[in-house]
Coordinates of C-alpha atoms and ligand atoms in Angstrom, one line a residue:
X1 CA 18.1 17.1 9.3
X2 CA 21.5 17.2 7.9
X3 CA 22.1 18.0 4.3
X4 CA 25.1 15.7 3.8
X5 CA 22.6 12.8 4.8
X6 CA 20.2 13.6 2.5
X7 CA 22.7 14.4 -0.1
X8 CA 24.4 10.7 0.3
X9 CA 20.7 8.6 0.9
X10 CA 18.3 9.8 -1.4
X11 CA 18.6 7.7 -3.9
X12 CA 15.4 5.8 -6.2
X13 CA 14.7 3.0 -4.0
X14 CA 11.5 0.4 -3.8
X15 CA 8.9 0.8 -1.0
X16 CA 9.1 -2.7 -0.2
X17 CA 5.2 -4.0 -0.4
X18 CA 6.7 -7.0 -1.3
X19 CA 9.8 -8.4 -2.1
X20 CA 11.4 -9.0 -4.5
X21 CA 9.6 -5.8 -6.6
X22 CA 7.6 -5.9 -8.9
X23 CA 10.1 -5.1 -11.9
X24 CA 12.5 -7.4 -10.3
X25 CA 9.9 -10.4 -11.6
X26 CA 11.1 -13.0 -13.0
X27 CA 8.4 -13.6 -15.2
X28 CA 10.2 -16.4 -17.8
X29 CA 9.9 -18.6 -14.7
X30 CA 6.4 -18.1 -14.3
X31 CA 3.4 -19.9 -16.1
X32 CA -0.3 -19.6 -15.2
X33 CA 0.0 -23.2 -14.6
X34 CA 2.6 -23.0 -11.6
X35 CA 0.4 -19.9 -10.6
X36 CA -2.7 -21.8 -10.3
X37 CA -0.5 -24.6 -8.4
X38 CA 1.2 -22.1 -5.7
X39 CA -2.5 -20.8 -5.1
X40 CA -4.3 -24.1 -4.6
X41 CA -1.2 -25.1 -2.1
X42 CA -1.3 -22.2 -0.1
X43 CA -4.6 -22.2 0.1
X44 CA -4.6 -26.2 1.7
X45 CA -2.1 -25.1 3.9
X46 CA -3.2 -22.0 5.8
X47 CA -7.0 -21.5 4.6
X48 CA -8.3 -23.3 7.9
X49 CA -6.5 -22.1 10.4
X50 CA -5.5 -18.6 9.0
X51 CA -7.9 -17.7 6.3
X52 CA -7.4 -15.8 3.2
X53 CA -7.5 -11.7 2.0
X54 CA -9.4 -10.6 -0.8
X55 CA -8.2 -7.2 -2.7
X56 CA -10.6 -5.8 -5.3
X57 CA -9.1 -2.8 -7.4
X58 CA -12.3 -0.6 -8.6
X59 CA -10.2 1.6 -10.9
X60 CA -12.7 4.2 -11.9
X61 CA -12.3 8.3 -10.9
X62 CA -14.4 10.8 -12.3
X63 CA -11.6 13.4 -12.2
X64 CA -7.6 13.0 -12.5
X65 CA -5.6 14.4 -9.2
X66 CA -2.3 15.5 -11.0
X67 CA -0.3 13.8 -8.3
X68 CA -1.5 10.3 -8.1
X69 CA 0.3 7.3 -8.9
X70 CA -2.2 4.6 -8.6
X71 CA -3.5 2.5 -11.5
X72 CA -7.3 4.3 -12.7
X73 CA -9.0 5.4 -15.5
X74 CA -10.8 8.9 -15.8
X75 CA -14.2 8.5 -16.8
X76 CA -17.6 9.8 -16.0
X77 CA -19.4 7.3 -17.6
X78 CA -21.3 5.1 -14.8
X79 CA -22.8 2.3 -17.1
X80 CA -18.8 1.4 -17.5
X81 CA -20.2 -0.1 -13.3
X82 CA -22.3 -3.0 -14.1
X83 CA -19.4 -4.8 -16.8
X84 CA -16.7 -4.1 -14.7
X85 CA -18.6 -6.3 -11.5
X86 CA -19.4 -9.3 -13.5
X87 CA -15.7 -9.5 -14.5
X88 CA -14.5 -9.6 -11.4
X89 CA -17.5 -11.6 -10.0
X90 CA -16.2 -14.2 -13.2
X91 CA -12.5 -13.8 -12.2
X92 CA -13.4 -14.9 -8.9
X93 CA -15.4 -17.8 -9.9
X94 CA -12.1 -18.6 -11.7
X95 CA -9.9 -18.5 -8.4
X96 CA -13.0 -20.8 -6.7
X97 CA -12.9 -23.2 -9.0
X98 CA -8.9 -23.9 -8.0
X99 CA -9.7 -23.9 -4.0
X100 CA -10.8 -27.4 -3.0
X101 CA -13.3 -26.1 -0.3
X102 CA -15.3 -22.4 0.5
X103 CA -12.0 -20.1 1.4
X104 CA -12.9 -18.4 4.7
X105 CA -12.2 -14.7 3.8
X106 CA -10.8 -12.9 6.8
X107 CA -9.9 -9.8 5.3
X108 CA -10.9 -7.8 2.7
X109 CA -9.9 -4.3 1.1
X110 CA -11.4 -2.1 -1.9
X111 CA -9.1 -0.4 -3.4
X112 CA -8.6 2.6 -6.1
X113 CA -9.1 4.3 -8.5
X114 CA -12.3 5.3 -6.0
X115 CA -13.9 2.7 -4.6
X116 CA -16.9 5.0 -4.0
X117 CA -17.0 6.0 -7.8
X118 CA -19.5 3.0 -8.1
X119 CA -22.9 3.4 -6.5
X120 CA -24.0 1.6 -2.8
X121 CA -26.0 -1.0 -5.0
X122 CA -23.9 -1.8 -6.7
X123 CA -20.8 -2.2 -4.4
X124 CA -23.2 -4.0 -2.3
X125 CA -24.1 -6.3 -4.8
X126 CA -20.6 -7.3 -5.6
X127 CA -19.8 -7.6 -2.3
X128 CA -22.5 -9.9 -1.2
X129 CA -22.2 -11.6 -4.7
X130 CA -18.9 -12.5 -3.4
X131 CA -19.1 -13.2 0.4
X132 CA -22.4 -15.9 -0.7
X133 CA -19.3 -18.3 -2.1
X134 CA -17.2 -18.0 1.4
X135 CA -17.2 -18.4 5.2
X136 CA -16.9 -15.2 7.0
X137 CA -15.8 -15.3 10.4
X138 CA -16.3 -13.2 12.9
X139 CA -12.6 -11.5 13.4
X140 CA -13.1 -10.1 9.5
X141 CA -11.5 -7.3 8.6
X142 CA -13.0 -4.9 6.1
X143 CA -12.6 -1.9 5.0
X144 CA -12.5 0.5 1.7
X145 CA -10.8 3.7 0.3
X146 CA -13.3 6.5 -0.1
X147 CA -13.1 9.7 -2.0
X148 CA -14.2 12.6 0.6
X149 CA -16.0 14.4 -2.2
X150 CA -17.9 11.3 -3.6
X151 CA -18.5 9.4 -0.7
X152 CA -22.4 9.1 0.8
X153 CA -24.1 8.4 3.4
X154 CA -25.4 5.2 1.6
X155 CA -22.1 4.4 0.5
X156 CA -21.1 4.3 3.9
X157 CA -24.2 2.4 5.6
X158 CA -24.6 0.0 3.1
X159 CA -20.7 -1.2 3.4
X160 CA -21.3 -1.3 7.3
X161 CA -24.2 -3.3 7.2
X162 CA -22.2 -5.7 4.8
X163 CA -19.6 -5.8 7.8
X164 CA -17.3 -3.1 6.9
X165 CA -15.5 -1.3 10.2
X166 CA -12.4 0.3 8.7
X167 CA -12.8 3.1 5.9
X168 CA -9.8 5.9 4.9
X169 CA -9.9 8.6 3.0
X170 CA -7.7 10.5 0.5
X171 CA -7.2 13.9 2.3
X172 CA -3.5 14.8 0.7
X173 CA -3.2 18.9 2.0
X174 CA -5.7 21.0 2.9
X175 CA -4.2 24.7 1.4
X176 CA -6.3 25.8 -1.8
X177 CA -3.1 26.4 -3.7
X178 CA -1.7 22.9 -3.2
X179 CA -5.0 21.4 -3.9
X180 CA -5.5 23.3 -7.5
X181 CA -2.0 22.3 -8.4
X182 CA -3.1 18.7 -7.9
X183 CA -6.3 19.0 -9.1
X184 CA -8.6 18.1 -6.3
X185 CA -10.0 20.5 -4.3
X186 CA -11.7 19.5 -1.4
X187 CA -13.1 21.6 1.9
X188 CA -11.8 20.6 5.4
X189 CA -15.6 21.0 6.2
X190 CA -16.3 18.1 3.7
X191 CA -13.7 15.6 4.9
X192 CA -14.7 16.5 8.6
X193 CA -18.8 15.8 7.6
X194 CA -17.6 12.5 6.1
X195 CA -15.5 11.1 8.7
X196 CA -17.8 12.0 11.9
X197 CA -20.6 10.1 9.8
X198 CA -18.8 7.5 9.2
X199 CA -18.1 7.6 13.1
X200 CA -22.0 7.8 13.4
X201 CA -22.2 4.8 12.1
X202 CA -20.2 3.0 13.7
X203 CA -17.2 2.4 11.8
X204 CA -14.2 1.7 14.2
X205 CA -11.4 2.5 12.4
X206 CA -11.2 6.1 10.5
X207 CA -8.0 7.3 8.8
X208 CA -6.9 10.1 6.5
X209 CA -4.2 10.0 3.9
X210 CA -1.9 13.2 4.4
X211 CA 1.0 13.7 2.2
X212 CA 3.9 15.8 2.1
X213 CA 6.4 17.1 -0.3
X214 CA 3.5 18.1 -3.2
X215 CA 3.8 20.9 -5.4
X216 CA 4.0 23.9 -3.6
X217 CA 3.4 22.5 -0.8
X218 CA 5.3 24.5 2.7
X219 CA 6.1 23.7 6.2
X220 CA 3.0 26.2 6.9
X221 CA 0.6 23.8 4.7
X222 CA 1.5 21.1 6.9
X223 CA 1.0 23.3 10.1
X224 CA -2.6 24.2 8.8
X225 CA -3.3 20.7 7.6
X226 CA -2.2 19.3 10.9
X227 CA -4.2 21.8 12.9
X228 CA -7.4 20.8 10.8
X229 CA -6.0 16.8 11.3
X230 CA -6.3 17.5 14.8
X231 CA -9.9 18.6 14.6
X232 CA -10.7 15.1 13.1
X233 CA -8.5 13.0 15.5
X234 CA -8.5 10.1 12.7
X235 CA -7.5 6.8 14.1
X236 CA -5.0 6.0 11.6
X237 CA -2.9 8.7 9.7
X238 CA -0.7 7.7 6.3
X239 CA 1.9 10.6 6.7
X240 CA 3.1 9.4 2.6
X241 CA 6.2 11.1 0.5
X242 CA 5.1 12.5 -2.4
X243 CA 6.4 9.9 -4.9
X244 CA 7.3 11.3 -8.2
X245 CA 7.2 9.0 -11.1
X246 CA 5.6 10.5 -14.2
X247 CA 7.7 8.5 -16.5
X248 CA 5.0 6.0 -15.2
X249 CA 2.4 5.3 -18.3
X250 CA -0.8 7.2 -17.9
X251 CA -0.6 8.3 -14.5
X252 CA -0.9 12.1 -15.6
X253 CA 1.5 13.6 -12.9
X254 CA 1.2 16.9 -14.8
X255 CA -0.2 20.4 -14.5
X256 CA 2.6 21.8 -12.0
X257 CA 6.9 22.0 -13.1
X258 CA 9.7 19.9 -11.6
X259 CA 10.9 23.0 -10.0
X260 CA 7.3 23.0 -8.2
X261 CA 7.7 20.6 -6.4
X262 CA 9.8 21.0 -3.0
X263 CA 13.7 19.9 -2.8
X264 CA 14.7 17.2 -0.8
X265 CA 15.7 19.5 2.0
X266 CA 12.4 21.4 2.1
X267 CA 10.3 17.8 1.8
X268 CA 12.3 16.4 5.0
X269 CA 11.8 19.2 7.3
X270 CA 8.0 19.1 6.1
X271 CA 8.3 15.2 7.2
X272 CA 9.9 16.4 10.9
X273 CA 7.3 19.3 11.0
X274 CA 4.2 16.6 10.1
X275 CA 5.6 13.9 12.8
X276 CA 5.9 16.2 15.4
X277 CA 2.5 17.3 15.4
X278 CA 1.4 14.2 15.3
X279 CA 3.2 12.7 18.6
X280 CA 2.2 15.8 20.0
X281 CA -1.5 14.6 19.6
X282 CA -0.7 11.9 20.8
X283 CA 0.1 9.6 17.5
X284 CA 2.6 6.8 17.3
X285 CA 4.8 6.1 14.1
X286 CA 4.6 2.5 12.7
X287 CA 7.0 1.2 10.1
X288 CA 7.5 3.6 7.4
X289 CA 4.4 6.1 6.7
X290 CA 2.0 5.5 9.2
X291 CA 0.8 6.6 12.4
X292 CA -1.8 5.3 14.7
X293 CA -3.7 6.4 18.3
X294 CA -2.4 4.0 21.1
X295 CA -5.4 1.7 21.3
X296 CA -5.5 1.0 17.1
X297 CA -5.1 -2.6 16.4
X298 CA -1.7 -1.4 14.1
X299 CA -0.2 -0.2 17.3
X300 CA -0.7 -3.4 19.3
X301 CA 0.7 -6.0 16.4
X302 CA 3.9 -3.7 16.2
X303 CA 4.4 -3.9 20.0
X304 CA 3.8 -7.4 19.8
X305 CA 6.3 -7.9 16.6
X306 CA 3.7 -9.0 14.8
X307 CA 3.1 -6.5 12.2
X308 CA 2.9 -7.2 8.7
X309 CA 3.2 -5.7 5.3
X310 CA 1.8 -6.5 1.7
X311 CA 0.5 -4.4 -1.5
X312 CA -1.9 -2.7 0.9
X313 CA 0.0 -1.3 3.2
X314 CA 0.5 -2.5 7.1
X315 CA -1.6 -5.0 9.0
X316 CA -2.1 -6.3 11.7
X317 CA -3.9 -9.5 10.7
X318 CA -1.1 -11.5 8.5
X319 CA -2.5 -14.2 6.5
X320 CA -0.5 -16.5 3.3
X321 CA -2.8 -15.9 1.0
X322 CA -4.0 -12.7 -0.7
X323 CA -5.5 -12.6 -4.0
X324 CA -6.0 -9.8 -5.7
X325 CA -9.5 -9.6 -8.1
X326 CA -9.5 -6.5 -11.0
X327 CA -7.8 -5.1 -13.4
X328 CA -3.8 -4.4 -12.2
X329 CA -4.3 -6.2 -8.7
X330 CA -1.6 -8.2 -7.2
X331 CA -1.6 -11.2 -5.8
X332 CA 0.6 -13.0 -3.1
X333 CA 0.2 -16.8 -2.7
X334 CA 3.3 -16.4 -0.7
X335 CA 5.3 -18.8 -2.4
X336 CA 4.8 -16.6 -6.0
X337 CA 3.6 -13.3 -7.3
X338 CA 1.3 -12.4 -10.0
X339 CA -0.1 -9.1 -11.4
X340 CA -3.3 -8.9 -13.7
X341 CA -3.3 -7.4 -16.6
X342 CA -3.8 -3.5 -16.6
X343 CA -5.5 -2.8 -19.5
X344 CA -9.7 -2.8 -18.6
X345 CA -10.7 -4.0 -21.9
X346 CA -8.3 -6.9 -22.2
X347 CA -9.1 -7.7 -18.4
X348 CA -13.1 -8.0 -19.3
X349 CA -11.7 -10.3 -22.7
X350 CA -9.8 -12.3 -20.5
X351 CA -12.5 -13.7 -17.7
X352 CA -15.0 -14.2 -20.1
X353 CA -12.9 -16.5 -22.1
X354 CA -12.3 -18.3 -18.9
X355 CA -8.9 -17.6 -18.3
X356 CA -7.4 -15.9 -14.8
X357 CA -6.2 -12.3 -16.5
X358 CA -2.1 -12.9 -15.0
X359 CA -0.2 -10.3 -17.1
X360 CA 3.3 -11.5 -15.1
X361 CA 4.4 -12.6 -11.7
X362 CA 7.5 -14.3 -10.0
X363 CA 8.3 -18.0 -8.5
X364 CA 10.2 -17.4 -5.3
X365 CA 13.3 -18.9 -4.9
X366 CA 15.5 -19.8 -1.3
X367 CA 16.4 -17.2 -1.3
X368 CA 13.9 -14.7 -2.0
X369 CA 12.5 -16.3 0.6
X370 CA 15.1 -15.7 3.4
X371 CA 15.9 -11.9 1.8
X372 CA 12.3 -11.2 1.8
X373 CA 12.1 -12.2 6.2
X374 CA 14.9 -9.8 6.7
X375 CA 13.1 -7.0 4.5
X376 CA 10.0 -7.5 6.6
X377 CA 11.4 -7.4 9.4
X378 CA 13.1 -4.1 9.0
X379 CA 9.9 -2.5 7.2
X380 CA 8.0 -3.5 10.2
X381 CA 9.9 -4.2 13.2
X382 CA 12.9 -1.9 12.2
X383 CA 15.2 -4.9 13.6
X384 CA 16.6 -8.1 11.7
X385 CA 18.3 -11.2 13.4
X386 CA 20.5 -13.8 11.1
X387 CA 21.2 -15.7 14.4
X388 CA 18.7 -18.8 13.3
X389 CA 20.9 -21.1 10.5
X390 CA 18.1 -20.1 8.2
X391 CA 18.2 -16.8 7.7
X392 CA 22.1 -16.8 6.9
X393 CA 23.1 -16.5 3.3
X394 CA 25.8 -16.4 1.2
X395 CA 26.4 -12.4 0.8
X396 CA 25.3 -11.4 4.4
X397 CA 29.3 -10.4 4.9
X398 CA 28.9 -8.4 2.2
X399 CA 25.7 -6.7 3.0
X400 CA 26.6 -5.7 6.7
X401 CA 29.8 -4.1 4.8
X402 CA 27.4 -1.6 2.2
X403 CA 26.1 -1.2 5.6
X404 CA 28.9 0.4 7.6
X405 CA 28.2 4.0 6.4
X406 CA 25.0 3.8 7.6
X407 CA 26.1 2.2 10.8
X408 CA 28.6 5.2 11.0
X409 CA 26.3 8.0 10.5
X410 CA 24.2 6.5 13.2
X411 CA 21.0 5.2 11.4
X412 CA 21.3 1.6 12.3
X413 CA 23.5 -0.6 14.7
X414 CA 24.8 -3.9 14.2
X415 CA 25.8 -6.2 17.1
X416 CA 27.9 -9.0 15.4
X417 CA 28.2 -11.4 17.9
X418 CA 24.6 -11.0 18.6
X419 CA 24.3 -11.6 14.6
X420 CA 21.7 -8.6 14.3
X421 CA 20.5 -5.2 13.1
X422 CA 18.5 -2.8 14.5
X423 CA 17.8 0.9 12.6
X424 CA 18.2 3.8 15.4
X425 CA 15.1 6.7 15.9
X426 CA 17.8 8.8 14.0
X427 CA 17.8 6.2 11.1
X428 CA 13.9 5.9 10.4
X429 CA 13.5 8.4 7.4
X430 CA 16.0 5.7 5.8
X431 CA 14.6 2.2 6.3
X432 CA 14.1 1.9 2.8
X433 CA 17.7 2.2 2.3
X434 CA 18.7 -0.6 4.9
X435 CA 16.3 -2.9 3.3
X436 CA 18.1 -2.1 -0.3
X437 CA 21.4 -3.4 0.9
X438 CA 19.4 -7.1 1.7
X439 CA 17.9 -6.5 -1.9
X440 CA 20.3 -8.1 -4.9
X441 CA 18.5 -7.5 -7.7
X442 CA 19.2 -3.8 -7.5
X443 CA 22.5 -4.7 -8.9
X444 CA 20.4 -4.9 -12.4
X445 CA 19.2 -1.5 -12.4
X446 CA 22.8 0.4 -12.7
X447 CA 22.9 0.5 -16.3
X448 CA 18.9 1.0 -16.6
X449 CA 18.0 3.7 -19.5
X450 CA 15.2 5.1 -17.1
X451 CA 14.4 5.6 -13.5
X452 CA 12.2 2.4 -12.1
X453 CA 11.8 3.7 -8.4
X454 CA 10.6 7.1 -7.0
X455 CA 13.6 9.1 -4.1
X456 CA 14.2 7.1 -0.8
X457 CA 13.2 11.0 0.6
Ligands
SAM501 C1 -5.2 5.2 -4.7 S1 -5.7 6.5 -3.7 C2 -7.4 5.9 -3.4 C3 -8.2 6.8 -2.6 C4 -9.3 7.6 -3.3 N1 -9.3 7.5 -4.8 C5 -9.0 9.1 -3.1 O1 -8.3 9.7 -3.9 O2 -9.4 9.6 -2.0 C6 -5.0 6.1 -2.1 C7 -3.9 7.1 -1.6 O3 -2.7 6.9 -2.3 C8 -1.9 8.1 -2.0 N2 -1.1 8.4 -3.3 C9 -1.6 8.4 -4.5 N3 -0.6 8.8 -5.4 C10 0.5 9.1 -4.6 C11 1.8 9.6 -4.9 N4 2.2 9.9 -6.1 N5 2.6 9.8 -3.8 C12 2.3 9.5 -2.5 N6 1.0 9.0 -2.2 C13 0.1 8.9 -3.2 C14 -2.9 9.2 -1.7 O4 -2.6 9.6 -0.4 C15 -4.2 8.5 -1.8 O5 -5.2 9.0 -0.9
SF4_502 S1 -6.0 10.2 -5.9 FE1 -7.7 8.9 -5.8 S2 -9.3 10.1 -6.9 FE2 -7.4 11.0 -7.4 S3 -6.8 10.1 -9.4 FE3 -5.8 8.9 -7.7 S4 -7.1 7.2 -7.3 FE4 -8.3 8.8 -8.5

């Protein structure tokens, strides 16, 4: 990888799960009112043909990895389970009582914070709680994030008999050096136990979470972690850059110095080093971050242009609405935005006064709308077309001309008469950076006092 590329694209820049971002929210144009609206719409439009997605967030860990960036609280106290359920049981209630018939919920995703902090009874009885007000078809798509040192046997077999085929666990780097710098120590011996019995039971769909560029993290960690991958075949890898942000509140990226961590040079070749391995056994990169065996279902929607991307990553199954229950979960009615509020307490306060816990959220406009197809299509199909009348807008001449250096330097090529983009093999490390010339609000952040985004790299 050449330095002067590196040098001239790693800039702070969004990961695009949605578009615009979320500090890019206009939230003065926003009312829980309109929100409420937006949902109930969507909702009559797409609920019988496409169904909806449910996201729960289940912020709870018992013990704080120094790297991570997600929304939890640190706790060891499991009678915080049993409060935590009934909210989001009531904030759900609250969401029925807007949809004019039982949603049919065709996919849904527990989220973290650990998932498999709470106990299988428990899970299972907020699950079940939940699926008694809806249809579930037969195409569902379920699946969970599980800790390898905390997930169970139970944990597994009661989510599978509840319907759940898809689980993925947080693996990061398997060297003990790395793993005491980020506080979580897990054996290679553990993970492997939890995915084959997972396997066992029949779940169709195992992935790991690897990522690269941690504190003191090498190219020889990855070698080792990727030989130990290897041992596992998962059927889904998330091969994610370490994204350093700890100006974010309360994330506690601590316990290891800025010079720890490796340079931008260092955390590209470990990127090259990572993907090689995995084509070599026989992986296929998707989008940005993610790799996949042949026959996954990822693979298949990305031939067939119809992968999609939202606050949980890639799918394949695309559907308008997606609301997200818990404390900091997003939701995307596709027309607006809204996040809950992140605070636990205030969250609990909130549903049992009867009110949906919205801290802020965003109206699309137009033209969020057409900026937003373009992003997508560049996050998941790493091509965008401006041919149709609809998807022109006013600064496109501008845009393709912030886009010449990359054009130049051989990451993307634009055909003009053909009126699209497409980014090159050589160009994939930087799709973030295409999609930032589409995105206008990043004009607002020049003068901001401190960083909002982690490095494109
Ligand atoms: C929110 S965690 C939930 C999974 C579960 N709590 C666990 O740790 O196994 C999901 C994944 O996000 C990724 N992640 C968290 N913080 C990150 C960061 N700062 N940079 C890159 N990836 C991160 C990790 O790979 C992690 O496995
Ligand atoms: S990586 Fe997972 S277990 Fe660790 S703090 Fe983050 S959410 Fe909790």
């Amino acid at each position: 990888m050449n330095m002067n590329l590196l040098d001239k694209y790693n800039v702070r820049g969004p990961r695009y799960t949605s578009f615009p971002t979320v500090p890019h929210w206009d939230d003065k144009n926003f009312s829980l009112k309109k929100w409420k609206n937006e949902i109930k719409n969507t909702f009559v439009n797409y609920n019988d043909d496409e169904g909806i997605s449910l996201y729960i967030h289940l912020p709870f860990c018992e013990q704080m990895c120094t790297f991570c960036g997600c929304h939890k609280r640190i706790t060891r106290r499991h009678d915080m389970e049993m409060p935590y359920i009934t909210a989001v049981l009531t904030e759900w209630n609250l969401y029925l009582e807007i949809l004019p018939k039982k949603p049919i919920i065709k996919e849904l995703h527990l989220g973290g914070g650990t998932p498999t902090f709470f106990s299988p009874e428990n899970l299972s009885f907020l699950i079940t709680s939940l699926l008694k007000t809806a249809i579930v078809p037969k195409n569902k798509h379920f699946s969970f994030e599980g800790h390898p040192n905390n997930t169970t046997r139970e944990h597994l077999q009661t989510l599978y008999n509840i319907g759940f085929r898809r689980v993925s666990f947080g693996v990061q780097d398997y060297n003990p050096i790395v793993q005491k710098a980020i506080h979580r120590v897990q054996s290679f011996e553990s993970v492997k136990q939890v995915s084959d019995m997972a396997r066992e039971i029949g779940y169709t769909s195992v992935g790991h979470d690897i990522i690269f560029g941690l504190p003191f993290q090498t190219q020889k960690h990855i070698e080792k972690t990727m030989a130990y991958t290897e041992e596992v075949k998962p059927d889904r890898i998330a091969f994610y850059s370490y994204a350093h942000v700890p100006w974010i509140k309360g994330n506690g990226q601590r316990g290891f110095l800025e010079k720890d961590i490796p340079n931008a040079l260092e955390k590209r070749a470990q990127y090259v080093l990572g993907k090689k391995h995995l084509e070599q056994m026989g992986y296929q990169e998707i989008g940005m971050d993610h790799f996949a065996l042949p026959e996954d279902s990822l693979i298949k929607a990305a031939e067939n242009k119809l992968l999609h991307r939202n606050f949980m990553g890639y799918t394949s199954s695309k559907t308008h609405l997606m609301i997200g229950l818990g404390v900091s979960s997003i939701s995307d009615s596709w027309t607006a935005f809204a996040q809950n509020t992140k605070s636990i307490e205030e969250y609990q306060e909130l549903v049992k006064e009867g009110i949906i816990p919205v801290a802020k959220g965003h109206i699309l406009s137009e033209k969020d709308e057409v900026i937003r197809k373009h992003i997508l299509a560049i996050m998941c199909q790493l091509e965008t077309s401006w041919a149709a009348e609809n998807l022109e807008f006013e600064n496109l001449p501008l845009v393709l001309d912030s886009l010449t250096g990359m054009e130049n330097d051989g990451l993307l090529q634009i055909d003009r008469k053909a009126q699209k983009l497409s980014i090159t093999e050589k160009g994939r490390p930087f799709v973030r950076n295409a999609c930032m010339a589409f995105d206008f609000y990043l004009d607002d952040d020049k003068n901001a006092e401190k960083p909002i985004f982690s490095k494109c790299i």
